[in-house]
Coordinates of C-alpha atoms and ligand atoms in Angstrom, one line a residue:
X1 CA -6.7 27.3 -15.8
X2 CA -4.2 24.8 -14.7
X3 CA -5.2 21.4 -15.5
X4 CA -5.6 19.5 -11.8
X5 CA -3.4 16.8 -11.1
X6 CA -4.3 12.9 -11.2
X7 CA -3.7 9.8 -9.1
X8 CA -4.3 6.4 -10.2
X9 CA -4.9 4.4 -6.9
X10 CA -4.9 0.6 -6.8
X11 CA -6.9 -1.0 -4.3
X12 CA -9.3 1.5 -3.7
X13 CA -12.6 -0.2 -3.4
X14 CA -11.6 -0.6 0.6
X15 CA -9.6 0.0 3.7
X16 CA -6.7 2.3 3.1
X17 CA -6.6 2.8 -0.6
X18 CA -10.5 3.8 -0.3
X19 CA -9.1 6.6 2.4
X20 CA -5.8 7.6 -0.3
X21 CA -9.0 8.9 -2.9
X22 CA -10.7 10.6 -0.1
X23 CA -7.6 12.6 1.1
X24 CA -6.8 12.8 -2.5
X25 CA -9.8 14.5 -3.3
X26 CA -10.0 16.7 -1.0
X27 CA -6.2 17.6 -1.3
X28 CA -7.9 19.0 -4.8
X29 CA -6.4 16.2 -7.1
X30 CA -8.7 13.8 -8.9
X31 CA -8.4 10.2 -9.3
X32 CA -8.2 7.0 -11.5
X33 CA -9.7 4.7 -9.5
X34 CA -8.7 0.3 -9.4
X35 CA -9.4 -2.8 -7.7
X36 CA -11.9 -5.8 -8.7
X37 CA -14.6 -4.8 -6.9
X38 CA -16.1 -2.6 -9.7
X39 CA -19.5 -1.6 -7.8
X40 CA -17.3 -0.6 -4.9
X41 CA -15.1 1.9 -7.1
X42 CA -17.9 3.6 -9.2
X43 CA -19.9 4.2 -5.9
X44 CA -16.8 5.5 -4.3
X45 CA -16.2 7.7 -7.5
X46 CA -19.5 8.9 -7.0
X47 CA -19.3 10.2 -4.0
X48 CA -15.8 11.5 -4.4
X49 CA -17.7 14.1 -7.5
X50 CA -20.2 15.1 -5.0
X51 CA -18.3 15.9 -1.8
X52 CA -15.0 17.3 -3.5
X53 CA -16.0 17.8 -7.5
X54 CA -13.4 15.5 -8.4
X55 CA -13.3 14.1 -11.7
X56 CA -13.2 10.3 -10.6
X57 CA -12.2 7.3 -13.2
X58 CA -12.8 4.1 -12.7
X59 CA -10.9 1.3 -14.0
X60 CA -11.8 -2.3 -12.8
X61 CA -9.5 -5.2 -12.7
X62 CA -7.8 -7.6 -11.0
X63 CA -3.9 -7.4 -10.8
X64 CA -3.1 -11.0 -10.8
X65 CA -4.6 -11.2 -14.6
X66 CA -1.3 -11.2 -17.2
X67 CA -1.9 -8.2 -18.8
X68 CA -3.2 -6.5 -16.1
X69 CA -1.2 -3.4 -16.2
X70 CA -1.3 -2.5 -19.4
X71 CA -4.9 -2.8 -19.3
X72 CA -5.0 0.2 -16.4
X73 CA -2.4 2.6 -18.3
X74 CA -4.4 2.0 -21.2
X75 CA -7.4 3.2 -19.4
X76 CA -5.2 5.9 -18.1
X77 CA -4.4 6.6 -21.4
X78 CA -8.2 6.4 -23.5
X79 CA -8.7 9.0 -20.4
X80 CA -6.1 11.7 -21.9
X81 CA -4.9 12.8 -18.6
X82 CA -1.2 12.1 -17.1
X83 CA -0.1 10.4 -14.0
X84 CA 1.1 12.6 -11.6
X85 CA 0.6 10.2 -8.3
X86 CA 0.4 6.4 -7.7
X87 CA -0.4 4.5 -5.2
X88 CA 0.3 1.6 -5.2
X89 CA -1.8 -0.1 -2.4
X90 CA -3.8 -3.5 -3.6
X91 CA -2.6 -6.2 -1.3
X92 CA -3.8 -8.9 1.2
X93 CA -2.2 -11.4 3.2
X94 CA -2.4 -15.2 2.4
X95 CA -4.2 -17.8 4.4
X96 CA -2.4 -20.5 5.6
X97 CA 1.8 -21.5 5.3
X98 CA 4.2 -21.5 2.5
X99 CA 4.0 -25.0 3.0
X100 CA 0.4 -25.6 2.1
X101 CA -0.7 -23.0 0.0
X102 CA -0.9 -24.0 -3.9
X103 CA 2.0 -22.4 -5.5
X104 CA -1.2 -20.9 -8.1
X105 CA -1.6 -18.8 -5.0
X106 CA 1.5 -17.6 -4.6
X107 CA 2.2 -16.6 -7.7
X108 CA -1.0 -14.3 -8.1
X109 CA 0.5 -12.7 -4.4
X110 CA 3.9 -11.8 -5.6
X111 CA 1.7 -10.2 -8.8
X112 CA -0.2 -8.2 -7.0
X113 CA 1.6 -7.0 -3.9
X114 CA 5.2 -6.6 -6.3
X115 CA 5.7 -7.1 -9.4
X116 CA 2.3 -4.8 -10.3
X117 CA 3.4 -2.0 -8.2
X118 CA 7.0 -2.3 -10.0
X119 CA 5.4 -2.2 -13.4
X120 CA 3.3 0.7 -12.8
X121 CA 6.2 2.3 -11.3
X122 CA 8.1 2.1 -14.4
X123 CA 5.6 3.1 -16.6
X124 CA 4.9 6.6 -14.9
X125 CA 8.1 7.3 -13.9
X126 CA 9.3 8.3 -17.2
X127 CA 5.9 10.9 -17.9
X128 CA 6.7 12.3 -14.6
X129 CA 10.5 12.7 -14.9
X130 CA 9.9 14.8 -18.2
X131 CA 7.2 16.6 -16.6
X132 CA 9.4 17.5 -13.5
X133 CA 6.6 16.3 -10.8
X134 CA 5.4 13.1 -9.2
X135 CA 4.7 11.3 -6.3
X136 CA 4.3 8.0 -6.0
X137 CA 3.6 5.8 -2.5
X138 CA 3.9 2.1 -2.0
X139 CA 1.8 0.8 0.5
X140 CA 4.6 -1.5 2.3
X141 CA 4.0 -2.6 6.0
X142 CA 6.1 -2.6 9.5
X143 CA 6.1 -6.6 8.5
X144 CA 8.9 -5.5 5.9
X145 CA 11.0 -3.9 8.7
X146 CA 10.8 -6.4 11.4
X147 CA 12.3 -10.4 10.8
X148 CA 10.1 -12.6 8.9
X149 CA 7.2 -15.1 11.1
X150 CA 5.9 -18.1 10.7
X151 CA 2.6 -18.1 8.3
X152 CA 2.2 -15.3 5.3
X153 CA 5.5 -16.2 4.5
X154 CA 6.0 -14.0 1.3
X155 CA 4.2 -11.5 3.1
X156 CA 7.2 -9.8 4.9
X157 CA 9.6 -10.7 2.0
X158 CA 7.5 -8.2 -0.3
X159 CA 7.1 -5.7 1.7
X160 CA 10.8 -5.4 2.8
X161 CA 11.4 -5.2 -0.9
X162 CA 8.9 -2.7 -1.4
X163 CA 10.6 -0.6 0.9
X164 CA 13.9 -1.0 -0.2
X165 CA 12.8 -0.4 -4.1
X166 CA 10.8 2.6 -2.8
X167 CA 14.1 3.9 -1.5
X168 CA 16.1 3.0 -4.6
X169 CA 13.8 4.8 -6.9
X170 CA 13.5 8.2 -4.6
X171 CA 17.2 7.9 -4.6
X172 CA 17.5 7.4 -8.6
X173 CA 15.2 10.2 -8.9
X174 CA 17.2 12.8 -6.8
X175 CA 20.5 12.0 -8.1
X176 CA 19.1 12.6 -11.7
X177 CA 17.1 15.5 -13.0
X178 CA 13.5 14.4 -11.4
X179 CA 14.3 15.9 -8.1
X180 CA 10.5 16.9 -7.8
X181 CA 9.7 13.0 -8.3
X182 CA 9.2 11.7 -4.7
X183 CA 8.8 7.9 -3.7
X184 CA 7.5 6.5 -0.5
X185 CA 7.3 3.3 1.0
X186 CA 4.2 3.6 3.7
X187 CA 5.0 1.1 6.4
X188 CA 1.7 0.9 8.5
X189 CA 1.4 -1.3 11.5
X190 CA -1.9 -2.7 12.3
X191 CA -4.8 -0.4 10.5
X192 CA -8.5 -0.8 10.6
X193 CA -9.6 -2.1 7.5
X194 CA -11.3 -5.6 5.4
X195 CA -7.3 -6.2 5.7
X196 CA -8.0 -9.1 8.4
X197 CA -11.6 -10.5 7.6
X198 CA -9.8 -11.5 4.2
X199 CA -6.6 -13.2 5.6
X200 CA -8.8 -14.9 7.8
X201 CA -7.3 -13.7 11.4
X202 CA -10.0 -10.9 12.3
X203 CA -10.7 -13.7 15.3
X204 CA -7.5 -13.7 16.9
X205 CA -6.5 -10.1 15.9
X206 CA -10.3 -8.8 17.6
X207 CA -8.3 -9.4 20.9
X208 CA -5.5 -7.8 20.4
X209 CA -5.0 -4.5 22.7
X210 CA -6.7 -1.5 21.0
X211 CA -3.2 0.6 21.2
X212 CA -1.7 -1.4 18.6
X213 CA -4.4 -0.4 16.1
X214 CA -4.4 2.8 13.8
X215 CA -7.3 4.4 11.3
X216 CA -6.9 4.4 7.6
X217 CA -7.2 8.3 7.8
X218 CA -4.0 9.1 9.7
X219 CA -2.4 6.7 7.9
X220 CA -3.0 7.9 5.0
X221 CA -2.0 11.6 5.8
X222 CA 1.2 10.7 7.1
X223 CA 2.0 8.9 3.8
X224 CA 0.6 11.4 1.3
X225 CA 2.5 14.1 3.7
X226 CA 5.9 12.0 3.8
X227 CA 5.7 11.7 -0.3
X228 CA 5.7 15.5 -0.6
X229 CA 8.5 16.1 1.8
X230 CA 10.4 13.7 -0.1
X231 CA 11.0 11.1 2.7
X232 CA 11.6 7.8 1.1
X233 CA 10.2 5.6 4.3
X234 CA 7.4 6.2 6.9
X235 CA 6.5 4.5 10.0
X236 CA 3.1 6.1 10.7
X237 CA 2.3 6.2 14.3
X238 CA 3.9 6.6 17.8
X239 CA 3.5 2.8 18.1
X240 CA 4.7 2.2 15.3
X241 CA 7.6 4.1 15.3
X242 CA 8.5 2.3 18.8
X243 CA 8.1 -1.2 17.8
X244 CA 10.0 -0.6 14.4
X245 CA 12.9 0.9 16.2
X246 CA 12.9 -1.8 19.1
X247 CA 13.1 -4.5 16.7
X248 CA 16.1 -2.4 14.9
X249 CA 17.9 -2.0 18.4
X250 CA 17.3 -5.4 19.6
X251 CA 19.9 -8.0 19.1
X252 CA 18.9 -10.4 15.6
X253 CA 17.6 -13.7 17.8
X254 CA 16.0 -11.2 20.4
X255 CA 14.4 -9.4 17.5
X256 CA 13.3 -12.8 15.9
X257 CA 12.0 -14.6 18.8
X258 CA 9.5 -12.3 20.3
X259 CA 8.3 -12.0 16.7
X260 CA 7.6 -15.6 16.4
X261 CA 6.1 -15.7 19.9
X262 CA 3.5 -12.5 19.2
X263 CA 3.1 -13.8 15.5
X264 CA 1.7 -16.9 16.9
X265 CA -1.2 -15.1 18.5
X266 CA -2.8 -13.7 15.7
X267 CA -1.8 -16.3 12.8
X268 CA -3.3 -19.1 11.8
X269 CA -0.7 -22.1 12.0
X270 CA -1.5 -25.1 12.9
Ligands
LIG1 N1 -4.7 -3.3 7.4 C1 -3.5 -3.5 7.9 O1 -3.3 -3.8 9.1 C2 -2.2 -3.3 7.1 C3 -1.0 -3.2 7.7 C4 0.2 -3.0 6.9 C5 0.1 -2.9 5.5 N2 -1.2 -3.0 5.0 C6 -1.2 -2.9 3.5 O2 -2.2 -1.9 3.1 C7 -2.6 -2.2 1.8 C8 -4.1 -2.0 1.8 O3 -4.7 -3.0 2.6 P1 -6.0 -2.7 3.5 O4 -5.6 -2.9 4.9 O5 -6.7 -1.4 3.1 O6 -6.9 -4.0 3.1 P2 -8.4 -4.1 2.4 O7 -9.3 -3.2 3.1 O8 -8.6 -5.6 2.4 O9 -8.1 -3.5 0.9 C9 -7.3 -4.2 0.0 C10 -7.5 -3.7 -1.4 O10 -6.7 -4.4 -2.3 C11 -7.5 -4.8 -3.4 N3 -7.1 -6.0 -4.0 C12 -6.9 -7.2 -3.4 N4 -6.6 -8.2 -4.3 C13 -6.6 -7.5 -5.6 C14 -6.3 -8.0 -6.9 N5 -6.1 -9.3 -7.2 N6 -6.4 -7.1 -7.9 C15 -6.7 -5.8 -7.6 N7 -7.0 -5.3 -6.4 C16 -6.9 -6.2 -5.4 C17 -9.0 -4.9 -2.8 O11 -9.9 -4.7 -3.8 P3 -10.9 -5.8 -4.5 O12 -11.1 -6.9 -3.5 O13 -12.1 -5.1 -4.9 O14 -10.1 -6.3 -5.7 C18 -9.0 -3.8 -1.8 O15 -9.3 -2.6 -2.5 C19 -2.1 -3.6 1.4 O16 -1.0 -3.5 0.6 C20 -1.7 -4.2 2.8 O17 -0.7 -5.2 2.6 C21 -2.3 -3.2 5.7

């Protein structure tokens, strides 16, 4: 019998990443499960085995740790089973400005939200350029398509360069002999998630118009589908789509100013 394919997943103790295992699961593909929260993950794995009879691993730990990565492909490894899809989700949004924030604080971000996903990147890639098959999906956001705001200043920054490595990589991939090695960079708009209760703006954002709001679940699907079609960027979601292509057609100061003016209603600058 063919041995079933596996996804490590960072990030998926909540919100979206918790939704990639699901779909994952029931797609038929098992999982290698990581984020912090290691209660979260093992009673996530457990239900995963029940519903779907997925062989679930669990690998706690938190990405802004030197070392970090090595620890989770050595998990991978001890496990004896091969990458064949990442995701790479973990992220959160800052509290606060550039200006305040300890520089500490930055430096774990730009850990977590890019140079981990990079790393992990480049340490499946080769396995699943020899093997002929991968996917791989980074969690970017619309914030890395429209201009930069005021407040969760690296924010946008690392997710525009998520997007354009994701590109870079799908490209490299298809002009080379991996052509069945796909990479996506998942740009959603506002999803429902612990996203906003841990960047502090769940207050402001709770008014915002219900529209503008997507579920993990079709999030998800449109990222997972995207990957297997081999389409290096998705915009999930009608909304979406509109607001990522307005800011595109827009003249640059158009563009930039009614992003600073919606910004300021659902950031916290003082
Ligand atoms: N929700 C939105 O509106 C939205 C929009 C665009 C893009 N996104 C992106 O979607 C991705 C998932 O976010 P979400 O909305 O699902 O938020 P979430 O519900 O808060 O989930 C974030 C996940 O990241 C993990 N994480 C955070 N810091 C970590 C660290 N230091 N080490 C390891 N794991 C860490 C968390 O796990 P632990 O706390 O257990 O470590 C959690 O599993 C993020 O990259 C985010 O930027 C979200």
């Amino acid at each position: 019998m063919a041995q079933r394919r596996l996804v490590l997943i960072t990030g998926a103790s909540a919100g979206i990443g918790a939704e990639f295992a699901r779909q994952y699961a029931e797609r038929g593909w098992d999982v290698a499960l990581t984020a912090r929260r290691a209660d979260r993950l093992e009673a996530l794995a457990d239900r995963l085995r029940s519903d779907y009879g997925t062989t679930a691993f669990v690998m706690a730990g938190d990405l802004a740790a030197p070392g970090a990565v090595e620890a989770i492909m050595a998990a991978v490894e001890a496990t004896g089973r091969a990458v064949d899809g990442l995701v790479n989700n973990a992220g959160y949004g800052l509290p606060g400005t550039f200006f305040t924030t300890a520089w500490a604080d930055q430096a774990a971000f730009l850990r977590v939200l890019y140079t981990a996903p990079i790393e992990l990147t480049h340490k499946v890639l080769p396995g699943m350029a020899e093997r002929g098959f991968g996917r791989i999906i980074n969690v970017a956001s619309l914030a890395g398509y429209t201009p930069g705001s005021a407040g969760h200043t690296l924010y946008a920054s690392v997710k525009s360069g998520l997007i354009k490595f994701s590109e870079s990589v799908h490209a490299e991939a298809q002009a080379g002999a991996a052509r069945n090695v796909h990479c996506t960079a998942l740009c959603p708009g506002f999803t429902w998630s612990e996203f906003h209760d841990v960047n502090g703006t769940r207050a402001q954002t709770q008014s915002m118009p219900a529209w503008l709001w997507m579920q993990a679940a079709p999030v998800v699907e449109a990222g997972i589908e995207a990957c297997d079609r081999g389409q290096p960027v998705i915009v999930p979601g009608a909304v979406n789509k509109g607001l990522a292509s307005l800011t595109r057609l827009l003249p640059e100061p158009v563009a930039r100013h009614l992003i600073a003016s919606q910004s300021r209603r659902f950031r916290n600058i003082d």
